[in-house]
Tab-separated table of C-alpha atoms in Angstrom:
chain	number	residue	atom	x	y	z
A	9	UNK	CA	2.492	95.851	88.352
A	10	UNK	CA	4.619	92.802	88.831
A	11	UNK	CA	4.574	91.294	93.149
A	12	UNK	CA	4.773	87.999	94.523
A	13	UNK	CA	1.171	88.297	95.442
A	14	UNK	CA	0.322	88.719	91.603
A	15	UNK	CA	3.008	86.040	90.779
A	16	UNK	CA	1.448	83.934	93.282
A	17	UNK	CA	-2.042	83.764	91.971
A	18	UNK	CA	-1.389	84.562	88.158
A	19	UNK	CA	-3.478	87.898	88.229
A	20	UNK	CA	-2.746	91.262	86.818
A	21	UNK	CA	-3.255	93.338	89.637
A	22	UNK	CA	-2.406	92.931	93.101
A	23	UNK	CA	-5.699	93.596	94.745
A	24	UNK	CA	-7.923	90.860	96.244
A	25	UNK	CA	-11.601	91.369	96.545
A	26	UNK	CA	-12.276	89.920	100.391
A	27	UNK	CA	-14.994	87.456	101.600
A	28	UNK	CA	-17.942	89.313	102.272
A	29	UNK	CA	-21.045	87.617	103.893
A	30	UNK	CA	-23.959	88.197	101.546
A	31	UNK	CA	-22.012	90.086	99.362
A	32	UNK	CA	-19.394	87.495	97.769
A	33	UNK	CA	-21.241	86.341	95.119
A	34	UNK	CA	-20.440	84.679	91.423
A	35	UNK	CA	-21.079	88.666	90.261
A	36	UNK	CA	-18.695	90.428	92.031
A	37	UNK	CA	-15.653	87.548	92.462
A	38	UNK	CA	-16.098	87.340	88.357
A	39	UNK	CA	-15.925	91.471	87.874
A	40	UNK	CA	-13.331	91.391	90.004
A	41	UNK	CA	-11.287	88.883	87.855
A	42	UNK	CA	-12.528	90.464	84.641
A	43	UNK	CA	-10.900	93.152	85.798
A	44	UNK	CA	-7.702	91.817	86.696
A	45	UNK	CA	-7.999	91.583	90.174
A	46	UNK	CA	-8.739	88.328	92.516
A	47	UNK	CA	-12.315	87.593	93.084
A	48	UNK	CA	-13.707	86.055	96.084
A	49	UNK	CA	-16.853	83.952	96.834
A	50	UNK	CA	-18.064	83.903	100.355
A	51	UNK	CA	-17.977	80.236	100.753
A	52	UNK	CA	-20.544	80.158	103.815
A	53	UNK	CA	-22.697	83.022	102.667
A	54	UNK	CA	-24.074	79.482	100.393
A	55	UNK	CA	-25.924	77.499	102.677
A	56	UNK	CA	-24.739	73.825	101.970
A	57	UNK	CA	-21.550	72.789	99.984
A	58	UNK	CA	-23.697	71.749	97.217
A	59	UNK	CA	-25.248	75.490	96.552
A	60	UNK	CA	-21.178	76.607	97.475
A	61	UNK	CA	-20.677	74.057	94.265
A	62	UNK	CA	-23.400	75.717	92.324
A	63	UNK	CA	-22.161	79.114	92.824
A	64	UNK	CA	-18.820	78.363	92.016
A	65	UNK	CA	-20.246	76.763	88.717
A	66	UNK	CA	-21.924	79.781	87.923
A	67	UNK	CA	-18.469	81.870	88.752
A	68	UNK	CA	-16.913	79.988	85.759
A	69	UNK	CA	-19.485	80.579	83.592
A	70	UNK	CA	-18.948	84.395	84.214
A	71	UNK	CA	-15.005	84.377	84.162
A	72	UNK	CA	-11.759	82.431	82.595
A	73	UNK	CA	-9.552	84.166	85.342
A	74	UNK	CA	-8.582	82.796	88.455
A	75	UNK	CA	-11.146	83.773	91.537
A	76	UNK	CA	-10.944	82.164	95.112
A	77	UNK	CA	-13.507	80.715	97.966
A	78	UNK	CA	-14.046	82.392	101.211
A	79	UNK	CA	-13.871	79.807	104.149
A	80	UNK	CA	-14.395	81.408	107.408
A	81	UNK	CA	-13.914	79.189	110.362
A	82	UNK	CA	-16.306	80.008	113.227
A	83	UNK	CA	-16.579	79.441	116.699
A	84	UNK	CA	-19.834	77.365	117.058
A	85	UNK	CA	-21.865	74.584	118.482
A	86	UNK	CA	-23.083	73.144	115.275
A	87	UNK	CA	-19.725	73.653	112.756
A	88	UNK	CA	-20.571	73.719	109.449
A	89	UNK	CA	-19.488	70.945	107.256
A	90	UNK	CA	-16.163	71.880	106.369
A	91	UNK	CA	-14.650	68.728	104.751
A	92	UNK	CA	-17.845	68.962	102.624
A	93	UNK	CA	-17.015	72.853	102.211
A	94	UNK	CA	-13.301	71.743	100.700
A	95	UNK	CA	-14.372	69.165	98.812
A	96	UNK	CA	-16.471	71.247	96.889
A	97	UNK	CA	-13.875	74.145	96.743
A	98	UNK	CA	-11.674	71.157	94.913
A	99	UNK	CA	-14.183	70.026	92.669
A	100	UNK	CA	-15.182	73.203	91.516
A	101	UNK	CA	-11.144	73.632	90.320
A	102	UNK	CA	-10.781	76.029	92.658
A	103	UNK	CA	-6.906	76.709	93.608
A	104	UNK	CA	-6.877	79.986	95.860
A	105	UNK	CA	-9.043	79.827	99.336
A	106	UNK	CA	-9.053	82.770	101.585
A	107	UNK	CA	-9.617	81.464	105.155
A	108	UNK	CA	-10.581	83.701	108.052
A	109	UNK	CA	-11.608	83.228	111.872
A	110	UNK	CA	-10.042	80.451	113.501
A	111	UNK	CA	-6.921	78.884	112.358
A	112	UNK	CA	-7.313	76.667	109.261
A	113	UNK	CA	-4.736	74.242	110.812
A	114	UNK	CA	-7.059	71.025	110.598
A	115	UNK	CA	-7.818	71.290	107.683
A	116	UNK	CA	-4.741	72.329	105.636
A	117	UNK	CA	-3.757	68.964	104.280
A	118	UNK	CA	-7.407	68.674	102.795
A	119	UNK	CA	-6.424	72.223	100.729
A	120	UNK	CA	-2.930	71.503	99.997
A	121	UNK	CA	-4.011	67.736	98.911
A	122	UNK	CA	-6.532	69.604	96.681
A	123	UNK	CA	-3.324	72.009	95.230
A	124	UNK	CA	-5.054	74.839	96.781
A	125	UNK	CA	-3.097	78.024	97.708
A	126	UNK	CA	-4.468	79.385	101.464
A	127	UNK	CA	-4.181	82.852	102.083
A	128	UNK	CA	-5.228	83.402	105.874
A	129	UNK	CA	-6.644	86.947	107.382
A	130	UNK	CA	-5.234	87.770	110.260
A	131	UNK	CA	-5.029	90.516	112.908
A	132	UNK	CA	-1.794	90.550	114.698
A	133	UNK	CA	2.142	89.596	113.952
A	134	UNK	CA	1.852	86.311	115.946
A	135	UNK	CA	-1.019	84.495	114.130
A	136	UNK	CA	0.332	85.757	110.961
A	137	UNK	CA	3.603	83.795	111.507
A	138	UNK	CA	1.279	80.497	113.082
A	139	UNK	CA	-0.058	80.841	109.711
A	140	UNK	CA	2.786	81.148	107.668
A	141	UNK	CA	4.142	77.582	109.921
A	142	UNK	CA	0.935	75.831	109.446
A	143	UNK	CA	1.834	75.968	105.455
A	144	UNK	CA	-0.355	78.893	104.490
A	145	UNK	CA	0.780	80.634	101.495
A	146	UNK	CA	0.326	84.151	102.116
A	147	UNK	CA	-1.317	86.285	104.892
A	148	UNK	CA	-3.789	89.071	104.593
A	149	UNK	CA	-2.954	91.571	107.115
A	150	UNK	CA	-6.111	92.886	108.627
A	151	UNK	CA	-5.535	96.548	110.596
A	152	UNK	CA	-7.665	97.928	113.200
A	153	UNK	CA	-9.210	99.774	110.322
A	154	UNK	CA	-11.445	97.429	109.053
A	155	UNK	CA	-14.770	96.487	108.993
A	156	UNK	CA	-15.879	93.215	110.617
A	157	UNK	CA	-13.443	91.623	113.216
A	158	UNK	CA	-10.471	93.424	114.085
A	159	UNK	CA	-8.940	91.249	117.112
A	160	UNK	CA	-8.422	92.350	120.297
A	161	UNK	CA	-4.887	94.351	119.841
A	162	UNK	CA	-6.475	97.440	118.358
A	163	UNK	CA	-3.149	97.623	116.069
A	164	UNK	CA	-3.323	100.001	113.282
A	165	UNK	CA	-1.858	99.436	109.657
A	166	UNK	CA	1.101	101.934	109.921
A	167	UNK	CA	2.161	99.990	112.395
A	168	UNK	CA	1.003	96.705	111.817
A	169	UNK	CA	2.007	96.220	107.693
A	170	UNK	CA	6.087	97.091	108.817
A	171	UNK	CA	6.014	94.609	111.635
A	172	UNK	CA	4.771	92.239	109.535
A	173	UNK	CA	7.451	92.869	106.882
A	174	UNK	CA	9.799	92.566	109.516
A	175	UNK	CA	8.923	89.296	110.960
A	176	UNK	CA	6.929	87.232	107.732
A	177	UNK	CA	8.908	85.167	105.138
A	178	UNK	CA	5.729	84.503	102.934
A	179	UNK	CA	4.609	87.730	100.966
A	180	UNK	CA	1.334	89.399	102.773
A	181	UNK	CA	-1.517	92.043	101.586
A	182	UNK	CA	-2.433	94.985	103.349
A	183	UNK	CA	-6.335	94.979	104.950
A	184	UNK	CA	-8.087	96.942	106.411
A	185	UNK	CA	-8.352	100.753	105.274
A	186	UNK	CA	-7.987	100.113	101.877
A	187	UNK	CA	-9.760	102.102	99.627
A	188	UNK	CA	-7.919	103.321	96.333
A	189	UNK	CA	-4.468	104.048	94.618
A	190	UNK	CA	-2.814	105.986	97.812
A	191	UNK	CA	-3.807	102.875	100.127
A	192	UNK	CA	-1.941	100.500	97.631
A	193	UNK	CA	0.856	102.528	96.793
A	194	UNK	CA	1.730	102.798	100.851
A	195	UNK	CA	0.920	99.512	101.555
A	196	UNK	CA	3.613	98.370	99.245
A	197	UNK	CA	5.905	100.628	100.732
A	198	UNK	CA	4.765	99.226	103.901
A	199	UNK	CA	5.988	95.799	103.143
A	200	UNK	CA	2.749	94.624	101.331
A	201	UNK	CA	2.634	92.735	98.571
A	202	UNK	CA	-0.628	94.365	97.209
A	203	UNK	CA	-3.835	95.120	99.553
A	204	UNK	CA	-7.491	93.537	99.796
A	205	UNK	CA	-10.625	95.883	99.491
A	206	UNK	CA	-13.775	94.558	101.292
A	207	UNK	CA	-16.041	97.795	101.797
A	208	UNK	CA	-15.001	99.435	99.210
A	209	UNK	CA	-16.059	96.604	96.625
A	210	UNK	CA	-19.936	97.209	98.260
A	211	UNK	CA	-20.097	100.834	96.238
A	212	UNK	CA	-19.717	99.016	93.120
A	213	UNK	CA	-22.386	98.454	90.252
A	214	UNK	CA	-21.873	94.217	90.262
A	215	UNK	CA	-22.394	93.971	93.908
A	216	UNK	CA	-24.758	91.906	94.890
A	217	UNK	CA	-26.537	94.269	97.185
A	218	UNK	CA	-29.465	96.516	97.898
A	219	UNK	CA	-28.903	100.122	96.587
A	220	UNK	CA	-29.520	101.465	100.069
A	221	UNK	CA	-26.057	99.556	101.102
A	222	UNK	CA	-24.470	101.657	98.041
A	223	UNK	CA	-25.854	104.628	98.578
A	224	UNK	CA	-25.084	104.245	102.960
A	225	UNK	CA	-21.464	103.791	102.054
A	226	UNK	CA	-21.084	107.160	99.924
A	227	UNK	CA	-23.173	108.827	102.325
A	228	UNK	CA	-21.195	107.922	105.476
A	229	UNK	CA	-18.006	109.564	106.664
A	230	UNK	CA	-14.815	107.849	108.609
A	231	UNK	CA	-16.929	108.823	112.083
A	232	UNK	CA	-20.000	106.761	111.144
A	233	UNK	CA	-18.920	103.283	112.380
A	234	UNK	CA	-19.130	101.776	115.969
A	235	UNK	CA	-17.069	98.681	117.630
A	236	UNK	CA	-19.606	96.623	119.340
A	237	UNK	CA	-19.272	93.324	121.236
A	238	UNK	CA	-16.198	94.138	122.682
A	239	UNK	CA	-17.319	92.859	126.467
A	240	UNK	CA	-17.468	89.305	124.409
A	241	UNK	CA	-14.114	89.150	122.991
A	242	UNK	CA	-15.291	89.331	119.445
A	243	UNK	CA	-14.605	93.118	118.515
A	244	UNK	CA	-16.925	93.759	115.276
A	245	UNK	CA	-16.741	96.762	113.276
A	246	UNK	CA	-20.692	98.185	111.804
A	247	UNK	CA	-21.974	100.991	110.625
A	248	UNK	CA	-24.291	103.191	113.030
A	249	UNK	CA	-27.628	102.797	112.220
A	250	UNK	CA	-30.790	102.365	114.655
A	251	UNK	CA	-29.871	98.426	115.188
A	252	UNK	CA	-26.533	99.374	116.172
A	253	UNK	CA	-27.185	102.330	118.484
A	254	UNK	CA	-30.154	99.621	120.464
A	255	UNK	CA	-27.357	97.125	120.773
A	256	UNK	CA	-25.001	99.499	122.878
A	257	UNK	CA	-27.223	101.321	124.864
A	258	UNK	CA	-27.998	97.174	125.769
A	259	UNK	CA	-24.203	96.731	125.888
A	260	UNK	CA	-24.463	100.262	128.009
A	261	UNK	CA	-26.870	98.191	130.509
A	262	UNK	CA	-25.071	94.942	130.834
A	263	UNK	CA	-21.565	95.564	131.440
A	264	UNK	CA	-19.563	92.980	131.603
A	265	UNK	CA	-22.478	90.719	132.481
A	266	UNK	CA	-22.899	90.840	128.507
A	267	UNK	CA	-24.184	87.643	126.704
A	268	UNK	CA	-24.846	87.046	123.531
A	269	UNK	CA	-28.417	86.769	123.772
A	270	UNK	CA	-28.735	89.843	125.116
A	271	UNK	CA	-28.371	91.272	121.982
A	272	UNK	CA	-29.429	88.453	119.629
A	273	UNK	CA	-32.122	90.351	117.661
A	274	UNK	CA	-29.382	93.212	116.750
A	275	UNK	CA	-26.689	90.614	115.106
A	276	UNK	CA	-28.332	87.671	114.388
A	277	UNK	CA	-29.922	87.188	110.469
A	278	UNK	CA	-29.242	90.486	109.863
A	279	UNK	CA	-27.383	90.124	106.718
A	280	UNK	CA	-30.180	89.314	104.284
A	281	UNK	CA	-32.453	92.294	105.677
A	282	UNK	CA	-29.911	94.667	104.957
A	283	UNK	CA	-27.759	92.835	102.033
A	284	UNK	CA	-31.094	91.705	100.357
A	285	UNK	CA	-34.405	93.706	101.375
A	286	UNK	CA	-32.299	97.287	102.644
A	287	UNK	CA	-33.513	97.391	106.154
A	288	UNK	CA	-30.858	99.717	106.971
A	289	UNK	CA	-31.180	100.061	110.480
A	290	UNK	CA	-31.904	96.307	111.182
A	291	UNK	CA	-28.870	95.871	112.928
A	292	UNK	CA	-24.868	95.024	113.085
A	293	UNK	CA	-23.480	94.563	109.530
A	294	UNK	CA	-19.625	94.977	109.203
A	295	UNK	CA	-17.990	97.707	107.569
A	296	UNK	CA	-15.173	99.612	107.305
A	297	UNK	CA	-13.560	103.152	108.487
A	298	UNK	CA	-12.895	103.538	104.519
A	299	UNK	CA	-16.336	104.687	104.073
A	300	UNK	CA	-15.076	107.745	105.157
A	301	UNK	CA	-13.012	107.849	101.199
A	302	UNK	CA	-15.962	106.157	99.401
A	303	UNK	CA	-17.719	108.764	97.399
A	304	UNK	CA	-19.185	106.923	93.932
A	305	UNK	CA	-20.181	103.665	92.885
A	306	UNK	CA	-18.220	102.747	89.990
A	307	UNK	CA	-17.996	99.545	88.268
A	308	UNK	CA	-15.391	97.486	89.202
A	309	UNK	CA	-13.541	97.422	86.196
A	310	UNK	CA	-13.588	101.490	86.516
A	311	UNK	CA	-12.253	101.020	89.853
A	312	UNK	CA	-9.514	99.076	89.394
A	313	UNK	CA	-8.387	100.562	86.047
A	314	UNK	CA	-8.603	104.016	88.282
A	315	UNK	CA	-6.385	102.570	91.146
A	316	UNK	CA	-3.739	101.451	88.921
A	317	UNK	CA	-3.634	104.260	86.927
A	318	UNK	CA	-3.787	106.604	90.313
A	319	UNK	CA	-0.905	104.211	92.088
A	320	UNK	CA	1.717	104.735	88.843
A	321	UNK	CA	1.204	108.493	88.241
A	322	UNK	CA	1.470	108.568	92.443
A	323	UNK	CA	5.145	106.293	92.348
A	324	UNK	CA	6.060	107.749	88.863
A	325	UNK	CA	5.247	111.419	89.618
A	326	UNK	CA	4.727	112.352	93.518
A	327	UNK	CA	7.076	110.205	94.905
A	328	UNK	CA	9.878	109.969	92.280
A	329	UNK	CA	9.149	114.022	92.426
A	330	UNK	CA	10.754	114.713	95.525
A	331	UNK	CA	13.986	113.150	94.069
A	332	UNK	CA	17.122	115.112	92.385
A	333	UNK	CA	18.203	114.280	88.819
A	334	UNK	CA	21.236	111.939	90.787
A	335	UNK	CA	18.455	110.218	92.372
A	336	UNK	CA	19.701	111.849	96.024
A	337	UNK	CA	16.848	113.054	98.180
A	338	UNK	CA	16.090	116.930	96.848
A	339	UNK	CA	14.368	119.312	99.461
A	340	UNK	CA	11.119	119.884	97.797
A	341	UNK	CA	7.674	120.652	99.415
A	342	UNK	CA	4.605	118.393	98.326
């Protein structure tokens, strides 16, 4: 399956493994690649650019295919070392970056200088088109679906994806939602170029993770996350658990008077007891309403090879089915 997004990165298949914290390691981002697909190390998930350059040594050991850096720009006090982030990214011969959070605007003549294509994650219609003027490459449009931060708007793909087709001039993938080969197949007919998979990437044999995460994400249904931090301006989307449910009952409490220390001990270093040691209820950890369409853990390679496969007999059979012989719209009944 031939799209600018695949054209654009030189891979097989147009589906992007997305930055995960504690989860984007050289593992996954290589079995992704392996397996056609675009493979994604969490760039701060590795504490200082020199373990980032370690990591992303260890990534080529593990794959000849092309695979990407996560750079997430946060809003914080003590900013990490980007420009020490980058230059690492462009030593490591690294030529895709996925950048989330704030707008990568500063520091886009460091990538571009390095030959690096950006691909930017983005929430809404307008910061997808500040990111396609600030030079970025291609956008990855992230729906009200999906797990971690999804902006204030509360915009949905089926409505999100077209607008974007309407208003973009650099190709885009679809985020948010995305799960297997009925969420690619209409988010190309949505205007997207090919989709990325976060969540669903967690249920897979090379990730990273404890087996509790796995086996929470098959067990879970499409009603089992929660939106919390909403009275901050920084929307995240969790999975209920015991953490979570202590955080809004505090959230409950507080109002608007909300501050982020209120509920410190709910979000903060909870990624390595859950990621790592699979304290499931220690607290916030992003994820996705597509854990409602998660039911096995498959190895990537399985995965993919099932989406494709799933996405051509869906175009070639369901949706060229309810077609006439001329090729003129036949009334048939799915």
């Amino acid at each position: 399956m031939k799209t600018a997004i695949t054209e654009m990165f030189g891979i097989e298949h147009p589906i992007i493994q997305g930055g995960m914290h504690y989860v984007g390691f050289a593992e996954l981002a290589a079995a992704v690649s392996n397996a056609g697909g675009l493979g994604i190390i969490t760039g701060l998930t590795q504490k200082t650019p020199e373990l980032l350059a370690k990591e992303i040594a260890r990534c080529h050991d593990m794959t000849d295919k092309p695979f990407g850096v996560n750079l997430t720009f946060l809003p914080s006090f003590t900013a990490p070392p980007y420009p020490e982030y980058i230059a690492a990214i462009r030593e490591g011969g690294i030529k895709i970056v996925e950048t989330a959070g704030r707008s990568p605007e500063q520091y886009m003549p460091a990538l571009k200088a390095g030959g690096i294509k950006v691909i930017h994650k983005c929430t809404s219609v307008r910061h997808s088109l500040k990111a396609e003027q600030i030079g970025c490459d291609a956008v990855s449009v992230d729906g009200f679906e999906c797990g971690g931060h999804p902006g204030e708007d509360d915009m949905p793909n089926m409505i999100l994806l077209p607008r974007a087709a309407e208003e973009l001039k650099i190709p885009f993938v679809a985020s948010g939602g995305m799960a297997d080969a009925r969420s690619l197949v209409a988010a190309l007919a949505l205007g997207a170029a090919g989709m990325n998979m976060g969540t669903r990437f967690i249920a897979t044999k090379e990730a990273p993770v404890h087996e509790n995460v796995k086996k929470a994400l098959v067990a879970a249904s499409e009603l089992d996350t929660r939106l919390v931090m909403r009275a901050l301006r920084n929307t995240e989307r969790v999975l209920k658990n015991k953490g979570v449910d202590r955080l809004i009952e505090i959230e409950r409490e507080k109002g608007a008077s909300l501050k982020i220390a209120d509920i410190h001990e709910e979000v903060a270093g909870v990624y390595p007891k859950v990621m790592i040691d699979g304290e499931m209820d220690a607290g916030a950890w992003s994820c996705g309403m597509v854990a409602g369409l998660i039911r096995d853990v498959p190895t990537v390679k399985e995965l993919i090879d099932r989406i494709m496969a799933d996405a051509e007999r869906i175009i070639r059979d369901r949706l060229t089915g309810f077609l006439d012989d001329d090729g003129k719209a036949a009334l048939k009944v799915a």
